[in-house]
Short mmCIF file of C-alpha atoms and ligand atoms in Angstrom, two decimals:
data_model
loop_
_atom_site.label_atom_id
_atom_site.label_comp_id
_atom_site.label_asym_id
_atom_site.label_seq_id
_atom_site.Cartn_x
_atom_site.Cartn_y
_atom_site.Cartn_z
CA MET W 1 118.70 98.52 5.38
CA ASN W 2 115.56 99.88 3.84
CA PHE W 3 115.35 103.38 2.44
CA LYS W 4 112.59 104.93 0.34
CA VAL W 5 114.93 105.22 -2.63
CA ALA W 6 117.86 102.93 -3.32
CA THR W 7 120.89 104.09 -1.28
CA TRP W 8 124.37 102.62 -1.28
CA ALA W 9 128.06 103.38 -0.63
CA GLU W 10 130.29 103.89 -3.66
CA CYS W 11 134.06 104.16 -3.98
CA VAL W 12 135.20 107.59 -5.14
CA HIS W 13 138.26 106.04 -6.75
CA CYS W 14 137.05 102.93 -8.60
CA GLY W 15 133.26 103.20 -8.47
CA ARG W 16 132.69 99.87 -6.71
CA ARG W 17 129.40 99.76 -4.84
CA TYR W 18 128.71 98.39 -1.36
CA ASP W 19 125.47 97.61 0.41
CA LEU W 20 124.95 99.83 3.45
CA ASP W 21 124.31 96.75 5.59
CA GLU W 22 128.04 96.30 5.47
CA MET W 23 129.69 98.86 7.72
CA ARG W 24 132.86 100.19 6.11
CA TYR W 25 134.78 103.42 5.50
CA ASN W 26 137.09 102.36 2.67
CA CYS W 27 136.82 100.41 -0.56
CA GLU W 28 138.84 97.24 -1.11
CA CYS W 29 141.03 99.41 -3.35
CA GLY W 30 141.74 101.83 -0.49
CA GLY W 31 139.59 104.63 -1.94
CA ILE W 32 137.12 106.44 0.28
CA LEU W 33 133.36 106.06 0.01
CA ASP W 34 130.45 108.27 -0.88
CA ILE W 35 126.82 107.73 0.03
CA ARG W 36 124.85 107.66 -3.21
CA ARG W 37 121.15 107.36 -3.89
CA ASP W 38 118.94 106.92 -6.91
CA LEU W 39 118.22 110.56 -7.67
CA ASP W 40 116.11 109.60 -10.69
CA ALA W 41 113.56 108.21 -8.25
CA ILE W 42 113.17 111.63 -6.57
CA ASP W 43 110.89 114.43 -7.81
CA GLY W 44 112.96 117.61 -7.33
CA ALA W 45 110.07 120.07 -7.46
CA ALA W 46 108.06 118.11 -4.88
CA LEU W 47 111.13 117.81 -2.67
CA LYS W 48 111.69 121.55 -2.74
CA ARG W 49 108.06 122.11 -1.72
CA THR W 50 108.48 119.68 1.19
CA TRP W 51 111.58 121.55 2.37
CA GLU W 52 109.75 124.88 2.16
CA GLU W 53 106.87 123.47 4.22
CA ARG W 54 109.33 122.39 6.91
CA TRP W 55 111.04 125.78 7.09
CA GLY W 56 108.87 127.10 9.92
CA LEU W 57 108.81 123.95 12.07
CA LYS W 58 109.44 124.74 15.71
CA ARG W 59 110.11 121.33 17.23
CA GLY W 60 111.19 117.83 16.39
CA ALA W 61 113.92 116.33 14.24
CA LEU W 62 112.72 118.03 11.06
CA ALA W 63 113.20 121.47 12.66
CA SER W 64 116.92 120.74 12.41
CA GLY W 65 118.77 122.58 9.64
CA VAL W 66 120.20 119.22 8.60
CA TRP W 67 117.23 116.87 8.87
CA ARG W 68 114.90 119.32 7.15
CA TYR W 69 116.68 117.97 4.06
CA LYS W 70 116.71 114.36 5.18
CA GLU W 71 115.70 112.94 1.79
CA LEU W 72 119.19 113.91 0.59
CA ILE W 73 120.94 113.27 3.93
CA LEU W 74 119.76 109.95 5.37
CA ASP W 75 116.10 109.07 5.02
CA LEU W 76 115.40 107.44 8.39
CA PRO W 77 112.26 107.65 10.53
CA ASP W 78 112.41 110.74 12.76
CA ASP W 79 112.60 108.74 16.00
CA ARG W 80 115.93 107.23 14.94
CA ILE W 81 117.59 110.59 14.47
CA ILE W 82 120.11 111.91 17.03
CA THR W 83 119.85 115.68 16.77
CA ARG W 84 120.51 118.92 18.61
CA GLN W 85 118.52 120.87 16.05
CA GLU W 86 121.81 121.90 14.52
CA GLY W 87 122.04 124.21 11.54
CA ASN W 88 119.53 127.05 11.15
CA THR W 89 122.54 129.33 11.35
CA ARG W 90 122.40 132.98 10.38
CA MET W 91 123.83 134.55 7.27
CA TYR W 92 125.22 138.07 7.69
CA GLU W 93 126.07 140.96 5.41
CA ALA W 94 129.86 140.96 5.64
CA GLY W 95 130.02 144.73 6.37
CA LEU W 96 133.57 145.74 7.20
CA ALA W 97 134.85 142.33 6.06
CA GLY W 98 133.14 142.86 2.70
CA LYS W 99 134.83 146.22 2.20
CA TYR W 100 138.12 144.63 3.19
CA ALA W 101 137.67 141.84 0.63
CA GLY W 102 136.61 144.35 -2.04
CA LEU W 103 133.21 142.72 -2.55
CA LYS W 104 129.88 144.53 -2.87
CA ASN W 105 127.74 141.48 -2.39
CA PHE W 106 129.34 139.32 0.30
CA LEU W 107 127.39 137.21 2.78
CA LEU W 108 128.91 135.25 5.64
CA LYS W 109 127.15 132.04 6.61
CA HIS W 110 127.99 131.57 10.28
CA GLU W 111 128.42 127.90 11.01
CA GLY W 112 130.00 128.87 14.33
CA GLU W 113 126.43 129.32 15.52
CA ASN W 114 125.85 125.57 15.63
CA PRO W 115 125.21 123.88 19.03
CA THR W 116 128.89 123.19 19.77
CA GLY W 117 130.17 126.19 17.83
CA SER W 118 131.25 124.73 14.49
CA PHE W 119 129.87 123.18 11.30
CA LYS W 120 131.07 119.80 12.57
CA ASP W 121 127.67 119.42 14.26
CA ARG W 122 126.02 119.05 10.86
CA GLY W 123 128.17 116.07 10.06
CA MET W 124 128.10 114.70 13.57
CA THR W 125 124.31 114.53 13.87
CA CYS W 126 124.34 112.31 10.80
CA GLY W 127 127.42 110.33 11.86
CA THR W 128 126.01 109.59 15.33
CA THR W 129 122.67 108.63 13.83
CA ALA W 130 124.58 106.20 11.59
CA ALA W 131 126.50 104.88 14.62
CA MET W 132 123.15 104.02 16.21
CA MET W 133 121.97 102.48 12.95
CA TYR W 134 124.99 100.15 13.11
CA HIS W 135 124.36 99.42 16.82
CA ALA W 136 127.74 100.84 17.86
CA SER W 137 128.41 101.38 21.55
CA SER W 138 131.53 103.54 21.20
CA VAL W 139 132.64 106.19 18.74
CA ALA W 140 136.07 107.72 18.13
CA CYS W 141 137.77 110.45 16.15
CA ALA W 142 141.09 112.15 15.66
CA SER W 143 140.61 115.86 15.90
CA THR W 144 142.23 119.27 15.74
CA GLY W 145 139.49 120.21 18.23
CA ASN W 146 136.07 120.90 16.78
CA THR W 147 135.33 117.35 15.69
CA SER W 148 136.02 116.11 19.22
CA ALA W 149 133.90 118.84 20.83
CA SER W 150 131.03 117.95 18.54
CA MET W 151 131.41 114.18 18.80
CA ALA W 152 131.59 114.25 22.61
CA SER W 153 128.35 116.21 22.73
CA TYR W 154 126.40 114.05 20.29
CA ALA W 155 127.74 110.85 21.85
CA ALA W 156 126.55 112.03 25.26
CA ILE W 157 123.08 112.67 23.83
CA ALA W 158 122.97 109.29 22.12
CA GLY W 159 124.35 107.47 25.19
CA LEU W 160 127.50 106.37 23.37
CA LYS W 161 131.03 106.26 24.78
CA SER W 162 133.41 108.59 22.97
CA VAL W 163 137.15 108.34 22.54
CA ILE W 164 139.11 111.32 21.27
CA PHE W 165 142.62 111.43 19.83
CA ILE W 166 144.13 114.90 19.80
CA PRO W 167 147.59 116.10 18.89
CA GLU W 168 149.52 116.94 22.04
CA GLY W 169 149.64 120.62 22.96
CA LYS W 170 148.19 121.75 19.64
CA ILE W 171 144.52 122.23 20.30
CA ALA W 172 142.67 125.48 20.96
CA TYR W 173 141.53 125.78 24.54
CA GLY W 174 137.83 126.31 23.92
CA LYS W 175 137.70 123.03 22.00
CA LEU W 176 139.63 120.97 24.54
CA ALA W 177 137.38 122.38 27.26
CA GLN W 178 134.27 121.19 25.40
CA ALA W 179 135.64 117.69 24.79
CA LEU W 180 136.39 117.26 28.48
CA ALA W 181 133.14 118.89 29.60
CA PHE W 182 130.98 116.62 27.43
CA GLY W 183 132.72 113.57 28.87
CA GLY W 184 134.85 112.39 25.94
CA LYS W 185 137.72 110.08 26.91
CA THR W 186 140.52 112.31 25.68
CA LEU W 187 143.87 110.88 24.63
CA GLN W 188 146.56 113.40 23.78
CA ILE W 189 149.05 111.67 21.57
CA GLU W 190 152.65 112.58 20.94
CA GLY W 191 152.47 113.70 17.36
CA ASN W 192 150.42 115.89 15.02
CA PHE W 193 146.91 115.49 13.62
CA ASP W 194 148.05 113.25 10.78
CA ASP W 195 149.64 110.84 13.28
CA ALA W 196 146.41 110.87 15.34
CA MET W 197 144.35 110.20 12.21
CA ALA W 198 146.47 107.18 11.27
CA LEU W 199 146.26 105.81 14.82
CA VAL W 200 142.50 106.19 15.22
CA GLN W 201 141.83 104.19 12.05
CA ASP W 202 143.87 101.29 13.44
CA VAL W 203 142.23 101.57 16.85
CA CYS W 204 138.71 101.55 15.42
CA ARG W 205 139.46 98.43 13.40
CA GLU W 206 141.13 96.61 16.30
CA LEU W 207 138.68 97.59 19.04
CA ASN W 208 135.49 97.63 16.98
CA ILE W 209 134.74 101.30 17.59
CA TYR W 210 132.72 103.37 15.12
CA LEU W 211 134.92 105.96 13.41
CA LEU W 212 133.53 109.49 13.20
CA ASN W 213 136.20 111.34 11.27
CA SER W 214 135.17 112.91 7.98
CA ILE W 215 136.38 109.76 6.24
CA ASN W 216 132.96 108.59 7.47
CA PRO W 217 130.69 109.19 4.45
CA PHE W 218 127.62 109.92 6.59
CA ARG W 219 129.33 112.97 8.04
CA ILE W 220 129.80 114.34 4.56
CA GLU W 221 126.10 113.81 3.86
CA GLY W 222 125.16 115.91 6.90
CA GLN W 223 127.53 118.69 5.96
CA LYS W 224 125.89 119.06 2.55
CA ALA W 225 123.09 120.82 4.43
CA ILE W 226 125.24 123.97 4.81
CA GLY W 227 124.82 124.57 1.09
CA PHE W 228 121.14 123.53 1.06
CA GLU W 229 120.36 125.95 3.85
CA VAL W 230 122.25 128.84 2.22
CA LEU W 231 120.23 128.32 -0.95
CA GLN W 232 116.96 128.13 0.91
CA GLN W 233 117.88 131.36 2.74
CA LEU W 234 118.51 132.92 -0.67
CA ASP W 235 115.16 131.67 -2.02
CA TRP W 236 117.08 129.26 -4.27
CA GLN W 237 118.93 132.07 -6.06
CA VAL W 238 122.35 130.56 -6.68
CA PRO W 239 125.31 132.76 -5.66
CA ASP W 240 128.23 133.07 -8.08
CA TRP W 241 130.75 131.80 -5.54
CA PHE W 242 131.15 129.91 -2.29
CA VAL W 243 134.43 130.51 -0.47
CA ILE W 244 135.36 127.91 2.15
CA PRO W 245 138.44 126.91 4.18
CA GLY W 246 140.04 123.52 3.51
CA GLY W 247 141.79 121.29 6.05
CA ASN W 248 140.88 117.61 5.92
CA LEU W 249 138.81 118.67 2.87
CA GLY W 250 135.54 117.05 3.91
CA ASN W 251 133.51 120.22 4.07
CA ASN W 252 134.20 121.51 0.56
CA SER W 253 133.62 117.97 -0.74
CA ALA W 254 130.24 118.00 0.98
CA LEU W 255 129.33 121.41 -0.40
CA SER W 256 130.13 120.46 -3.99
CA LYS W 257 128.37 117.09 -3.72
CA GLY W 258 125.25 118.80 -2.40
CA MET W 259 125.28 121.37 -5.20
CA GLN W 260 125.76 118.66 -7.81
CA GLU W 261 122.75 116.77 -6.41
CA LEU W 262 120.49 119.85 -6.33
CA TYR W 263 121.46 120.56 -9.92
CA GLN W 264 120.76 117.00 -10.99
CA LEU W 265 117.32 117.22 -9.36
CA GLY W 266 116.57 120.51 -11.14
CA ILE W 267 116.24 122.37 -7.81
CA ILE W 268 118.90 124.83 -8.95
CA ASP W 269 119.60 125.85 -12.53
CA LYS W 270 123.33 126.53 -12.26
CA ILE W 271 126.17 125.28 -10.12
CA PRO W 272 127.97 127.92 -8.07
CA ARG W 273 131.75 128.10 -8.28
CA ILE W 274 133.73 127.07 -5.23
CA ALA W 275 136.99 128.53 -3.92
CA VAL W 276 138.79 126.34 -1.38
CA ILE W 277 141.24 128.26 0.80
CA GLN W 278 144.16 126.61 2.58
CA ALA W 279 146.73 128.01 5.01
CA ALA W 280 150.09 128.37 3.28
CA GLY W 281 151.72 126.10 5.90
CA ALA W 282 149.20 123.28 5.33
CA ASP W 283 148.43 123.44 1.63
CA PRO W 284 148.66 120.04 -0.10
CA LEU W 285 145.52 120.60 -2.20
CA TYR W 286 146.71 124.03 -3.30
CA LYS W 287 150.10 122.67 -4.39
CA MET W 288 148.51 119.86 -6.32
CA TRP W 289 145.94 122.06 -8.02
CA LYS W 290 148.35 124.90 -8.81
CA ASN W 291 151.22 122.76 -10.13
CA HIS W 292 149.12 119.94 -11.65
CA THR W 293 151.13 117.47 -9.58
CA PRO W 294 149.97 114.22 -7.95
CA PHE W 295 148.80 114.38 -4.35
CA ALA W 296 151.66 114.64 -1.85
CA PRO W 297 151.14 115.22 1.88
CA VAL W 298 152.76 118.24 3.55
CA LYS W 299 155.11 116.83 6.14
CA ASP W 300 155.06 119.18 9.13
CA PRO W 301 151.98 121.36 8.64
CA GLU W 302 152.08 124.64 10.53
CA THR W 303 149.47 127.36 10.97
CA ILE W 304 147.80 129.39 13.71
CA ALA W 305 144.52 128.20 12.18
CA THR W 306 144.74 124.90 14.06
CA ALA W 307 141.42 123.61 12.65
CA ILE W 308 143.08 123.29 9.23
CA LYS W 309 146.57 122.32 10.34
CA ILE W 310 146.46 119.08 8.36
CA GLY W 311 149.15 117.82 5.99
CA ASN W 312 147.54 114.59 4.80
CA PRO W 313 143.84 115.30 4.19
CA VAL W 314 141.69 112.17 3.81
CA SER W 315 139.21 113.73 1.37
CA TRP W 316 141.56 115.17 -1.25
CA GLU W 317 140.14 112.98 -3.98
CA LYS W 318 136.54 113.97 -3.24
CA SER W 319 137.70 117.54 -3.07
CA LEU W 320 139.27 117.45 -6.54
CA ARG W 321 136.15 115.91 -8.00
CA GLY W 322 134.09 118.70 -6.43
CA LEU W 323 136.41 121.31 -7.93
CA GLU W 324 135.69 119.85 -11.34
CA TRP W 325 131.93 119.82 -10.80
CA CYS W 326 131.94 123.39 -9.53
CA HIS W 327 134.58 124.85 -11.81
CA GLY W 328 136.43 125.57 -8.59
CA VAL W 329 139.72 127.17 -7.64
CA VAL W 330 142.14 126.68 -4.76
CA GLU W 331 144.01 129.54 -3.08
CA GLU W 332 146.36 129.74 -0.14
CA VAL W 333 146.73 132.50 2.45
CA THR W 334 149.53 133.44 4.83
CA GLU W 335 149.32 133.57 8.60
CA GLN W 336 149.25 137.37 8.46
CA GLU W 337 146.45 137.34 5.88
CA ILE W 338 144.39 134.96 8.01
CA MET W 339 144.73 137.01 11.17
CA ASP W 340 144.18 140.38 9.47
CA ALA W 341 141.04 139.04 7.79
CA LYS W 342 139.96 137.69 11.16
CA ALA W 343 140.45 141.14 12.71
CA MET W 344 138.01 142.46 10.07
CA VAL W 345 135.44 139.69 10.59
CA ASP W 346 135.66 140.28 14.34
CA ALA W 347 135.58 144.10 14.12
CA ALA W 348 132.53 143.80 11.83
CA GLY W 349 130.79 142.50 14.96
CA ILE W 350 130.46 138.97 13.56
CA GLY W 351 133.53 137.12 14.86
CA ALA W 352 134.93 133.71 13.98
CA GLU W 353 137.90 131.49 14.78
CA PRO W 354 141.12 131.79 12.71
CA ALA W 355 140.50 128.93 10.22
CA SER W 356 137.09 130.35 9.35
CA CYS W 357 138.61 133.64 8.31
CA CYS W 358 140.47 131.97 5.45
CA SER W 359 137.15 132.50 3.66
CA VAL W 360 137.53 136.26 3.88
CA ALA W 361 141.32 136.32 3.40
CA GLY W 362 140.94 134.06 0.36
CA ALA W 363 138.06 136.06 -1.10
CA LYS W 364 140.17 139.22 -0.86
CA LYS W 365 143.10 137.53 -2.54
CA LEU W 366 140.94 136.19 -5.37
CA VAL W 367 139.30 139.59 -5.90
CA ASP W 368 142.73 141.25 -5.99
CA ALA W 369 143.89 138.63 -8.50
CA GLY W 370 140.86 139.25 -10.73
CA VAL W 371 139.49 135.73 -10.29
CA ILE W 372 136.38 136.85 -8.38
CA ASP W 373 134.55 139.86 -9.82
CA PRO W 374 133.96 142.60 -7.20
CA GLU W 375 130.30 142.65 -8.32
CA ALA W 376 129.85 138.90 -7.93
CA SER W 377 127.53 137.45 -5.30
CA VAL W 378 129.73 135.55 -2.86
CA VAL W 379 128.92 133.45 0.19
CA GLY W 380 131.80 132.88 2.61
CA ILE W 381 131.49 130.04 5.10
CA LEU W 382 132.56 130.93 8.64
CA THR W 383 133.25 127.50 10.03
CA GLY W 384 133.76 128.11 13.76
CA ASN W 385 132.94 130.42 16.67
CA VAL W 386 135.13 133.31 17.81
CA LEU W 387 135.30 131.90 21.36
CA LYS W 388 136.92 128.65 20.28
CA ASP W 389 140.41 130.10 20.28
CA PRO W 390 140.72 133.03 22.71
CA ASP W 391 144.52 132.75 22.77
CA ALA W 392 144.74 133.66 19.08
CA VAL W 393 142.49 136.68 19.61
CA ILE W 394 144.32 138.03 22.66
CA GLY W 395 147.72 137.29 21.13
CA TYR W 396 146.86 139.31 18.02
CA HIS W 397 145.36 142.27 19.83
CA LYS W 398 148.27 142.44 22.30
CA ASP W 399 150.63 142.07 19.33
CA GLU W 400 152.24 139.05 20.98
CA LEU W 401 152.29 136.72 17.95
CA GLN W 402 155.54 138.03 16.52
CA HIS W 403 157.29 134.75 17.32
CA MET W 404 154.89 133.24 14.75
CA GLY W 405 155.67 136.00 12.28
CA ILE W 406 152.28 137.66 12.79
CA ARG W 407 151.91 141.39 13.47
CA GLY W 408 148.88 142.92 15.16
CA THR W 409 148.09 145.11 12.14
CA TYR W 410 144.62 146.02 13.37
CA ALA W 411 145.31 145.41 17.06
CA ASN W 412 142.78 146.73 19.57
CA ARG W 413 145.05 146.80 22.60
CA PRO W 414 143.70 146.66 26.12
CA ILE W 415 144.96 149.73 28.03
CA LEU W 416 145.94 149.65 31.68
CA ILE W 417 145.17 152.92 33.48
CA LYS W 418 144.94 154.49 36.94
CA PRO W 419 141.34 154.75 38.21
CA THR W 420 140.94 158.48 37.54
CA VAL W 421 138.86 160.48 35.08
CA ALA W 422 142.02 162.22 33.89
CA ALA W 423 143.55 158.87 32.99
CA VAL W 424 140.38 157.87 31.15
CA ARG W 425 140.50 161.15 29.21
CA ARG W 426 144.09 160.50 28.20
CA ALA W 427 143.27 156.94 27.16
CA LEU W 428 140.30 158.07 25.06
CA GLY W 429 142.20 161.06 23.66
CA CYS W 430 139.59 163.64 24.69
C1 PLP R 501 137.11 121.23 10.61
C2 PLP R 501 137.23 122.68 10.39
C3 PLP R 501 137.68 123.21 9.17
C4 PLP R 501 138.15 122.34 8.04
O1 PLP R 501 137.15 121.57 7.45
P1 PLP R 501 137.57 120.29 6.58
O2 PLP R 501 136.33 119.59 6.30
O3 PLP R 501 138.50 119.49 7.46
O4 PLP R 501 138.29 120.81 5.39
C5 PLP R 501 137.73 124.57 9.01
N1 PLP R 501 137.37 125.39 10.01
C6 PLP R 501 136.94 124.93 11.19
C7 PLP R 501 136.57 125.89 12.26
C8 PLP R 501 136.85 123.57 11.42
O5 PLP R 501 136.44 123.12 12.61
ZN1 ZN R 502 137.61 101.43 -4.91
#
């Protein structure tokens, strides 16, 4: 394969390099791979100017909030790019959620505003483009929901068959609906996400299907664009912190890799710190980081934030490396903290799915602990759309999640009344 600057795959564990002509997801040693390129051959200042020129584009592949940055994503000709013009998501003042977290300068980057309602589209546009580059005819993934929704959509656009492995009975309804609607062949397996992930890797090898989980290094390249776009929206002023949920740990790995590359190219002059937030019931990275222990999977992960209900994350090693680069921290949050933070994000008028709200719950916890300064500039990543998981929303506001140990602290209960003005008065208290 020919790229403008030398580009290769490199093992995160042992550093061995592979030519991209060879399609693979793992090193001989079992480590996972990164896409690397010769950054010394790139002029950072010129690149930044190119990206600024593309900012106002209205049509075409380079109007995408991923492919605008294609020199650091995958430098293919535009007509080989499979895109839904993903990215270009808004960044909001956190409002009520900022007060709740105790931050004066808190922005929420809403990745739930992507075409299929989660940041997964940024990785998937790149992963599907790579699938086409390798002349694949089918793609597959194991998913807690959003990956499958995204993959089914992009596969449909590219004319690829898609096969989805989801944990039985453990997927939010909005996500399952999308996977089915976009025509993904959906296999619900008896087991959890980690079982599905192990199975899909075997299946892809045996049946020669292209694997689109975040073990796929091209997906990570696409997801770097979240950070690029935030910085461009901030006129390249680097925030003090990014706060981001962690499940399979691909997204925080992407964010830190992107920041490291911008820094190396001189496009930014400092590297922001990163806080990765896990749910307390699915927290292998947190345990490892906090106790300085070797990686150990969490056996039966449990959390209402199904998007991060993962006990054996594939990208833990990339994630740790990113924490080093970004002087990062890892925090964990309880079910109650996630759902209360979500109530604030939602009541602020912004709205996001449960996993996303780890960003706000985690920011609050780190401010309370004195790790994040209340005056610091902080960007929280909201990873998915509020409509992805209506059951969690209704359950909280009707205070019907007690069986999961969650109270509706800020519940906004629906009220059933007789159709009379008097009843309305009573309900409104006037
Ligand atoms: C996938 C996902 C996450 C977790 O991202 P990882 O890269 O697996 O750590 C968090 N939130 C939402 C909404 C997701 O879809
Ligand atoms: Zn290796």
